[in-house]
Amino acid sequence: MFKPSPYHPRFIQIATCLGFVLVLIDVSVVNVALEALRTAFHADLTGLQWVVNAYALVFAALLLMAGALGDRLGAKRVFMAGFAIFTLASVGCGAASGLPSLIAWRLVQGLGAALLVPNSLSLLRQAFHDDQQRSRAIGWWGAGGGIALAAGPVIGGLLISALGWRSIFLINLPVGLIGLWMTYRYAPASPTQAGRSLDMPGQMTGALTLATFTFALTQASSLGWQSPVIVGALLLSILLGSLFIWLEARHPSPMLPLALFHDAAVSSATVIGLIVNLVFYGMVFSFSLFFQSVQHRTPQQTGLAFLPMMAILMVMNIIAGRLVSRIGTRWLAVTGLLISAIGYLLMLPALAAQSYLPLVLPMLLAGSGIALTIPTITHATLAAVPNTQAGIASGLLNAARQVGGVIGVAVFGFFVRQGETTLFMHGMHLALYTAVALLLTGAAVGLGGFKRHQQIPSL
């Protein structure tokens, strides 16, 4: 076995990017595979939503604990555990014999993803001490996610056409093994906080709150919002959420320190992160169904259709990493949200044209705006907290983003639940109007929450 080599920040950066790539590629790839999964398992819309949301649910529910666990045991150790779990679960997904089995392995994938993401940011923070270098490293980290989102639909479409849907999960095996090896060999041991509490009561109530909330939103597509089951689940999630806040306010070392929200930058970034993912993942799910069910595109053609929106993410993430220290968080975040809102608004007349070409510019704008926003709010969050809270702060931001993704897939999926084309397109229009309204709300939050001339200070 190789012995760990001396500290090497660039290889650490590559390893963290590979981890983030794995986490996000399984979002974009699964969306391209929706029709293949519907055919293979005779799945209904609710079943397809669970394939997407089972992963996002566990991811969101465990992110805060994963950040605290990294602070307690060391980011390197927890990051490697996440890599190993995610890789193993990907093999399980590829071997699934039915929809319940696939959903179960997607839950395990969510655990691995939760361990990977906040600790990848902690490793970057430890590896790069210079502010400018750190900004660029986080920009490339975000670009890795952009690459995953851009390449995922295209590669996934090619793999599904050539080898079947199972191959989109099995492709994670070599990537995961490479990432594990690079982290083990090049990343130094991370500092630990042996006395850091994991706050299991808070973790359990928080996870149950998200689980009941996700169940209600997802099952509403088949049961309807007036179903006693849905109403009961929503009420239970409210009660559990209230209990979670009560427990965190009284715990001596809470999983989620409520004092974090006293900082306007952290609270604003958290709200914006939720909104951005709600819109983005909700619309990706809706457009995946539109391209495959309404326009009858193959998985490969669907992947190519998403290429403009996804590919621009990579470029704009890198640009954002360079601009954020010059322009400041307030104007870069607000500008990104407004650009994205304009893109989604322009999709309305583009859909009416009933051809693909008019969608290209709106998709570029929508992707560009989101790619400007995510690195900006990530920088703002990490800059607002001390080193000892880097893991929990990044976990909070990414948990909010994943909760947003769960809500987006559930709510926008409800909008487009009807198979008849006219009703489906009515749902698409409603989803787009909702997306624009939410992004404008996010811009207002950023305008009020970030300081006028706030630059990213040295961390």
Coordinates of C-alpha atoms in Angstrom, one line a residue:
M1 CA 0.0 0.0 0.0
F2 CA 1.2 3.5 -0.8
K3 CA 2.2 5.7 2.1
P4 CA 0.8 9.2 2.3
S5 CA 3.0 11.7 0.5
P6 CA 3.8 15.2 1.6
Y7 CA 1.1 17.8 1.5
H8 CA 0.1 18.6 -2.1
P9 CA -2.7 21.2 -2.4
R10 CA -3.4 20.7 -6.2
F11 CA -3.9 17.0 -5.8
I12 CA -6.2 17.6 -2.8
Q13 CA -8.1 20.0 -5.1
I14 CA -8.5 17.4 -7.8
A15 CA -9.7 14.8 -5.2
T16 CA -12.3 17.1 -3.7
C17 CA -13.5 18.0 -7.2
L18 CA -13.8 14.3 -8.1
G19 CA -15.9 13.8 -5.0
F20 CA -18.2 16.7 -5.9
V21 CA -18.4 15.4 -9.5
L22 CA -19.7 12.1 -8.2
V23 CA -22.3 13.7 -6.0
L24 CA -23.7 15.9 -8.8
I25 CA -23.3 13.6 -11.7
D26 CA -25.9 11.2 -10.2
V27 CA -28.4 14.0 -10.2
S28 CA -28.1 14.9 -13.9
V29 CA -27.6 11.3 -15.0
V30 CA -30.7 10.0 -13.2
N31 CA -32.9 12.7 -14.8
V32 CA -31.8 11.5 -18.3
A33 CA -32.7 7.9 -17.3
L34 CA -36.2 8.7 -16.1
E35 CA -37.9 7.2 -19.2
A36 CA -35.6 4.1 -19.2
L37 CA -36.4 3.5 -15.5
R38 CA -40.1 4.0 -16.1
T39 CA -39.9 1.3 -18.8
A40 CA -37.7 -1.1 -16.9
F41 CA -39.7 -1.0 -13.7
H42 CA -43.1 0.1 -14.9
A43 CA -42.7 3.1 -12.6
D44 CA -45.2 5.9 -12.2
L45 CA -44.3 9.5 -11.7
T46 CA -44.2 9.2 -7.9
G47 CA -41.8 6.3 -8.2
L48 CA -39.5 8.3 -10.5
Q49 CA -39.6 11.2 -8.0
W50 CA -38.5 8.9 -5.2
V51 CA -35.5 7.7 -7.3
V52 CA -34.4 11.3 -7.4
N53 CA -35.6 12.4 -3.9
A54 CA -34.4 9.4 -1.9
Y55 CA -30.9 10.4 -2.6
A56 CA -31.5 14.1 -2.0
L57 CA -33.4 13.4 1.2
V58 CA -30.6 11.5 3.0
F59 CA -28.1 13.9 1.5
A60 CA -29.9 16.9 3.0
A61 CA -30.8 15.2 6.3
L62 CA -27.2 14.1 7.2
L63 CA -25.2 17.1 5.8
L64 CA -25.2 18.9 9.1
M65 CA -24.1 15.9 11.1
A66 CA -21.5 15.1 8.4
G67 CA -20.0 18.6 8.8
A68 CA -19.9 18.2 12.5
L69 CA -18.4 14.7 12.2
G70 CA -15.7 16.1 10.0
D71 CA -14.9 18.8 12.5
R72 CA -14.7 16.1 15.2
L73 CA -12.9 13.2 13.5
G74 CA -11.0 15.1 10.8
A75 CA -12.2 16.1 7.4
K76 CA -9.8 13.8 5.5
R77 CA -11.1 10.7 7.4
V78 CA -14.8 11.5 6.9
F79 CA -14.3 12.5 3.3
M80 CA -12.6 9.2 2.5
A81 CA -15.5 7.3 4.3
G82 CA -18.0 9.2 2.1
F83 CA -16.1 8.3 -1.0
A84 CA -16.1 4.6 -0.1
I85 CA -19.8 4.5 0.8
F86 CA -20.8 6.4 -2.3
T87 CA -18.8 4.1 -4.6
L88 CA -20.2 1.0 -3.0
A89 CA -23.7 2.3 -3.2
S90 CA -23.3 3.1 -6.9
V91 CA -22.4 -0.5 -7.6
G92 CA -25.5 -1.5 -5.6
C93 CA -27.7 0.8 -7.7
G94 CA -26.2 -0.7 -10.9
A95 CA -27.1 -4.2 -9.7
A96 CA -30.6 -3.3 -8.4
S97 CA -33.3 -5.9 -9.3
G98 CA -36.3 -3.6 -8.8
L99 CA -37.4 -0.1 -8.1
P100 CA -37.5 -0.6 -4.2
S101 CA -33.9 -1.9 -4.3
L102 CA -32.8 1.0 -6.5
I103 CA -34.4 3.5 -4.1
A104 CA -32.8 1.8 -1.1
W105 CA -29.3 2.0 -2.7
R106 CA -30.0 5.7 -3.6
L107 CA -30.6 6.3 0.1
V108 CA -27.1 4.9 0.8
Q109 CA -25.7 7.0 -1.9
G110 CA -27.2 10.0 -0.1
L111 CA -25.2 9.1 3.0
G112 CA -22.0 9.0 1.0
A113 CA -22.8 12.3 -0.6
A114 CA -23.5 13.9 2.7
L115 CA -20.1 12.9 4.1
L116 CA -18.3 14.0 0.9
V117 CA -19.6 17.6 0.3
P118 CA -19.0 19.6 3.5
N119 CA -15.7 17.8 4.1
S120 CA -14.5 18.5 0.6
L121 CA -14.9 22.2 1.4
S122 CA -13.1 21.8 4.7
L123 CA -10.2 20.1 3.0
L124 CA -10.0 22.9 0.5
R125 CA -10.0 25.5 3.3
Q126 CA -7.2 23.6 5.0
A127 CA -5.2 23.1 1.8
F128 CA -5.2 26.8 0.6
H129 CA -4.2 29.4 3.1
D130 CA -4.0 32.4 0.6
D131 CA -7.4 34.0 0.1
Q132 CA -7.0 34.4 -3.7
Q133 CA -5.8 30.8 -4.2
R134 CA -8.7 29.6 -2.0
S135 CA -11.2 31.6 -4.0
R136 CA -9.9 30.1 -7.2
A137 CA -9.9 26.6 -5.7
I138 CA -13.5 26.9 -4.6
G139 CA -14.3 28.2 -8.1
W140 CA -12.7 25.1 -9.6
W141 CA -14.6 23.0 -7.1
G142 CA -17.8 24.6 -8.3
A143 CA -16.6 24.1 -11.9
G144 CA -16.2 20.4 -11.1
G145 CA -19.9 20.3 -10.3
G146 CA -20.6 22.2 -13.5
I147 CA -18.6 19.6 -15.4
A148 CA -20.7 16.9 -13.8
L149 CA -24.0 18.6 -14.6
A150 CA -22.9 19.3 -18.2
A151 CA -21.3 16.0 -19.0
G152 CA -23.7 13.9 -17.0
P153 CA -26.7 14.1 -19.3
V154 CA -24.5 13.6 -22.5
I155 CA -22.5 10.7 -21.1
G156 CA -25.5 9.2 -19.4
G157 CA -27.5 9.3 -22.7
L158 CA -24.6 7.6 -24.5
L159 CA -24.2 5.0 -21.8
I160 CA -28.0 4.2 -21.6
S161 CA -28.2 3.9 -25.4
A162 CA -25.2 1.7 -25.6
L163 CA -25.1 -0.3 -22.4
G164 CA -28.4 0.3 -20.6
W165 CA -29.4 2.4 -17.5
R166 CA -27.2 0.3 -15.1
S167 CA -24.0 1.7 -16.6
I168 CA -24.7 5.2 -15.4
F169 CA -24.2 4.0 -11.8
L170 CA -21.3 1.6 -12.5
I171 CA -19.3 4.3 -14.1
N172 CA -18.8 5.8 -10.6
L173 CA -16.6 2.9 -9.5
P174 CA -13.3 3.9 -11.2
V175 CA -13.8 7.6 -10.4
G176 CA -14.4 6.7 -6.7
L177 CA -11.3 4.5 -6.5
I178 CA -9.1 7.2 -8.0
G179 CA -10.5 9.8 -5.7
L180 CA -9.9 7.6 -2.6
W181 CA -6.3 6.9 -3.6
M182 CA -5.5 10.6 -4.3
T183 CA -7.0 11.7 -0.9
Y184 CA -5.2 9.0 1.0
R185 CA -1.8 9.7 -0.6
Y186 CA -1.7 13.5 -0.8
A187 CA -4.0 15.0 1.8
P188 CA -2.4 15.5 5.3
A189 CA -4.2 14.5 8.4
S190 CA -6.9 17.0 9.3
P191 CA -7.2 18.6 12.7
T192 CA -9.8 17.0 15.1
Q193 CA -12.0 18.2 17.9
A194 CA -12.5 15.2 20.0
G195 CA -15.0 16.8 22.3
R196 CA -17.3 18.0 19.5
S197 CA -20.9 16.7 20.2
L198 CA -22.8 15.0 17.4
D199 CA -26.2 16.0 19.0
M200 CA -28.1 12.8 18.2
P201 CA -31.5 14.1 19.4
G202 CA -31.2 17.0 17.1
Q203 CA -30.0 14.8 14.3
M204 CA -32.9 12.4 14.6
T205 CA -35.6 15.1 14.9
G206 CA -34.1 17.0 12.0
A207 CA -33.9 13.9 9.8
L208 CA -37.5 12.9 10.7
T209 CA -38.7 16.5 9.9
L210 CA -37.2 16.3 6.4
A211 CA -38.4 12.7 5.9
T212 CA -42.0 13.5 6.7
F213 CA -41.9 16.7 4.7
T214 CA -40.4 14.9 1.6
F215 CA -42.9 12.1 1.9
A216 CA -45.8 14.6 1.9
L217 CA -44.5 16.6 -1.1
T218 CA -43.6 13.5 -3.2
Q219 CA -46.7 11.4 -2.5
A220 CA -48.9 14.4 -3.2
S221 CA -48.5 13.7 -6.9
S222 CA -50.4 10.5 -6.6
L223 CA -52.6 11.1 -3.5
G224 CA -53.4 14.8 -3.9
W225 CA -53.0 17.6 -1.4
Q226 CA -56.3 17.0 0.3
S227 CA -55.5 13.4 1.2
P228 CA -55.5 12.8 5.0
V229 CA -52.1 11.1 4.7
I230 CA -50.6 14.1 3.1
V231 CA -52.1 16.6 5.5
G232 CA -51.1 14.4 8.5
A233 CA -47.5 14.1 7.2
L234 CA -47.3 17.9 6.8
L235 CA -48.6 18.5 10.3
L236 CA -46.2 16.0 11.7
S237 CA -43.3 17.6 9.9
I238 CA -44.2 21.0 11.4
L239 CA -44.4 19.5 14.9
L240 CA -41.0 17.7 14.4
G241 CA -39.5 20.9 13.0
S242 CA -40.7 22.9 16.0
L243 CA -39.2 20.2 18.3
F244 CA -35.9 20.3 16.4
I245 CA -35.6 24.1 16.9
W246 CA -36.5 23.8 20.6
L247 CA -33.8 21.1 21.1
E248 CA -31.2 23.0 19.3
A249 CA -31.8 26.2 21.3
R250 CA -31.2 24.3 24.5
H251 CA -28.4 21.9 23.6
P252 CA -25.0 22.9 24.9
S253 CA -23.3 21.9 21.7
P254 CA -26.0 21.7 19.0
M255 CA -25.7 20.1 15.6
L256 CA -27.0 23.4 14.2
P257 CA -26.0 26.4 16.2
L258 CA -28.9 28.8 15.8
A259 CA -26.5 31.6 16.4
L260 CA -25.2 31.1 12.9
F261 CA -28.4 32.7 11.6
H262 CA -27.7 35.9 13.6
D263 CA -25.1 36.6 10.8
A264 CA -27.1 38.2 7.9
A265 CA -24.6 36.8 5.3
V266 CA -25.1 33.2 6.5
S267 CA -28.9 33.4 6.8
S268 CA -29.2 35.1 3.4
A269 CA -26.8 32.6 1.7
T270 CA -28.9 29.8 3.2
V271 CA -32.2 31.1 1.9
I272 CA -30.7 31.8 -1.5
G273 CA -29.1 28.4 -1.7
L274 CA -32.5 26.8 -1.0
I275 CA -34.2 28.9 -3.7
V276 CA -31.5 28.3 -6.3
N277 CA -31.6 24.5 -6.0
L278 CA -35.4 24.4 -5.7
V279 CA -35.6 26.1 -9.1
F280 CA -32.8 24.4 -10.8
Y281 CA -33.5 20.8 -9.9
G282 CA -37.2 21.2 -10.2
M283 CA -36.9 22.6 -13.7
V284 CA -34.3 19.9 -14.7
F285 CA -36.8 17.2 -13.6
S286 CA -39.6 18.9 -15.5
F287 CA -37.6 19.5 -18.7
S288 CA -36.4 15.8 -18.5
L289 CA -40.0 14.7 -18.7
F290 CA -40.8 17.3 -21.3
F291 CA -38.0 16.3 -23.7
Q292 CA -38.6 12.5 -23.3
S293 CA -42.4 12.3 -22.8
V294 CA -43.7 15.2 -24.9
Q295 CA -41.0 15.6 -27.5
H296 CA -40.2 11.9 -27.5
R297 CA -36.4 12.4 -27.5
T298 CA -34.0 9.5 -26.7
P299 CA -31.9 9.6 -23.6
Q300 CA -28.9 10.6 -25.8
Q301 CA -30.9 13.4 -27.4
T302 CA -32.2 14.6 -24.0
G303 CA -28.6 14.8 -22.7
L304 CA -27.6 16.9 -25.7
A305 CA -30.7 19.1 -25.2
F306 CA -29.5 20.0 -21.7
L307 CA -25.9 20.8 -22.8
P308 CA -26.2 24.6 -23.1
M309 CA -27.7 25.0 -19.6
M310 CA -25.2 22.6 -18.0
A311 CA -22.0 23.4 -19.9
I312 CA -22.2 27.1 -19.1
L313 CA -22.1 26.2 -15.4
M314 CA -18.5 25.1 -15.6
V315 CA -17.3 28.4 -17.3
M316 CA -19.3 30.7 -15.1
N317 CA -18.2 28.9 -11.8
I318 CA -14.6 29.7 -12.7
I319 CA -15.4 33.3 -13.6
A320 CA -17.4 33.7 -10.3
G321 CA -14.4 32.4 -8.3
R322 CA -12.3 35.2 -9.8
L323 CA -14.9 38.0 -9.6
V324 CA -16.2 37.5 -6.1
S325 CA -13.2 39.0 -4.3
R326 CA -13.3 42.0 -6.7
I327 CA -17.0 42.8 -7.0
G328 CA -18.2 41.5 -3.6
T329 CA -21.0 39.1 -2.7
R330 CA -23.9 41.4 -2.8
W331 CA -23.9 42.5 -6.4
L332 CA -22.5 39.2 -7.8
A333 CA -25.2 37.1 -6.1
V334 CA -28.0 39.5 -7.0
T335 CA -26.8 39.8 -10.6
G336 CA -26.7 36.0 -10.9
L337 CA -30.2 35.6 -9.6
L338 CA -31.6 38.2 -11.9
I339 CA -29.9 36.7 -15.0
S340 CA -31.3 33.3 -14.1
A341 CA -34.8 34.8 -13.6
I342 CA -34.6 36.4 -17.1
G343 CA -33.6 33.1 -18.6
Y344 CA -36.5 31.2 -17.1
L345 CA -38.9 34.0 -18.1
L346 CA -37.7 33.7 -21.7
M347 CA -38.4 30.0 -21.7
L348 CA -42.1 30.7 -21.8
P349 CA -42.2 32.1 -25.4
A350 CA -39.5 29.6 -26.3
L351 CA -41.7 26.7 -25.4
A352 CA -44.6 28.3 -27.4
A353 CA -42.3 28.1 -30.5
Q354 CA -42.4 24.3 -30.3
S355 CA -38.8 23.9 -31.4
Y356 CA -35.5 23.5 -29.6
L357 CA -33.5 26.4 -31.0
P358 CA -35.4 29.2 -29.2
L359 CA -34.6 27.4 -25.9
V360 CA -30.8 27.7 -26.2
L361 CA -30.4 31.3 -25.2
P362 CA -32.8 31.1 -22.2
M363 CA -31.1 27.9 -21.0
L364 CA -27.7 29.6 -21.2
L365 CA -29.0 32.6 -19.2
A366 CA -30.6 30.3 -16.6
G367 CA -27.4 28.3 -16.1
S368 CA -25.1 31.3 -16.1
G369 CA -27.0 33.1 -13.4
I370 CA -27.1 30.1 -11.1
A371 CA -23.4 29.4 -11.7
L372 CA -22.5 32.9 -10.7
T373 CA -24.6 32.6 -7.5
I374 CA -23.5 29.3 -6.0
P375 CA -19.7 30.1 -5.6
T376 CA -20.6 33.6 -4.3
I377 CA -22.9 32.4 -1.5
T378 CA -20.4 29.6 -0.7
H379 CA -17.6 32.2 -0.2
A380 CA -19.9 34.4 1.9
T381 CA -20.8 31.5 4.2
L382 CA -17.2 30.3 4.7
A383 CA -16.0 33.9 5.2
A384 CA -18.5 34.6 7.9
V385 CA -17.5 31.8 10.3
P386 CA -14.3 30.8 12.2
N387 CA -12.2 27.8 11.2
T388 CA -13.8 25.7 13.9
Q389 CA -17.2 26.0 12.3
A390 CA -16.2 25.6 8.6
G391 CA -17.7 22.1 8.4
I392 CA -21.0 22.9 10.1
A393 CA -21.4 26.1 8.1
S394 CA -20.8 24.4 4.7
G395 CA -23.1 21.6 5.9
L396 CA -25.8 24.1 6.6
L397 CA -25.5 25.8 3.2
N398 CA -25.5 22.5 1.3
A399 CA -28.3 21.0 3.4
A400 CA -30.4 24.1 2.5
R401 CA -29.6 23.5 -1.1
Q402 CA -30.5 19.9 -1.0
V403 CA -33.8 20.6 0.8
G404 CA -34.5 23.0 -2.0
G405 CA -33.8 20.3 -4.6
V406 CA -36.2 17.9 -2.8
I407 CA -38.9 20.6 -2.7
G408 CA -38.3 21.5 -6.4
V409 CA -38.6 17.9 -7.7
A410 CA -41.7 17.3 -5.6
V411 CA -43.5 20.6 -6.3
F412 CA -42.6 21.0 -10.0
G413 CA -43.2 17.3 -10.5
F414 CA -46.7 17.8 -9.1
F415 CA -47.2 20.7 -11.7
V416 CA -46.3 18.3 -14.6
R417 CA -48.0 15.2 -13.2
Q418 CA -50.6 15.0 -16.0
G419 CA -49.6 12.9 -19.0
E420 CA -51.9 14.7 -21.5
T421 CA -49.8 17.2 -23.5
T422 CA -52.0 20.3 -23.0
L423 CA -52.2 19.7 -19.2
F424 CA -48.5 19.0 -19.0
M425 CA -47.6 22.2 -20.8
H426 CA -49.9 24.2 -18.5
G427 CA -47.9 22.7 -15.6
M428 CA -44.6 23.7 -17.3
H429 CA -45.8 27.3 -17.6
L430 CA -46.8 27.3 -13.9
A431 CA -43.4 25.9 -13.0
L432 CA -41.6 28.6 -14.9
Y433 CA -43.7 31.4 -13.4
T434 CA -42.9 30.0 -10.0
A435 CA -39.2 29.8 -10.8
V436 CA -39.1 33.4 -11.8
A437 CA -40.9 34.6 -8.7
L438 CA -38.6 32.6 -6.4
L439 CA -35.5 33.9 -8.1
L440 CA -36.6 37.5 -7.8
T441 CA -37.3 36.8 -4.1
G442 CA -33.8 35.5 -3.7
A443 CA -32.4 38.6 -5.3
A444 CA -34.3 40.7 -2.8
V445 CA -32.9 38.6 0.0
G446 CA -29.4 39.1 -1.3
L447 CA -29.9 42.8 -1.7
G448 CA -30.9 43.2 1.9
G449 CA -28.7 40.5 3.5
F450 CA -25.3 41.1 2.0
K451 CA -23.4 44.3 2.8
R452 CA -23.2 46.9 0.0
H453 CA -19.4 46.8 -0.5
Q454 CA -18.8 43.4 1.1
Q455 CA -15.6 41.8 -0.2
I456 CA -14.5 38.3 0.8
P457 CA -12.1 38.8 3.7
S458 CA -9.1 36.7 4.5
L459 CA -10.3 33.5 6.1

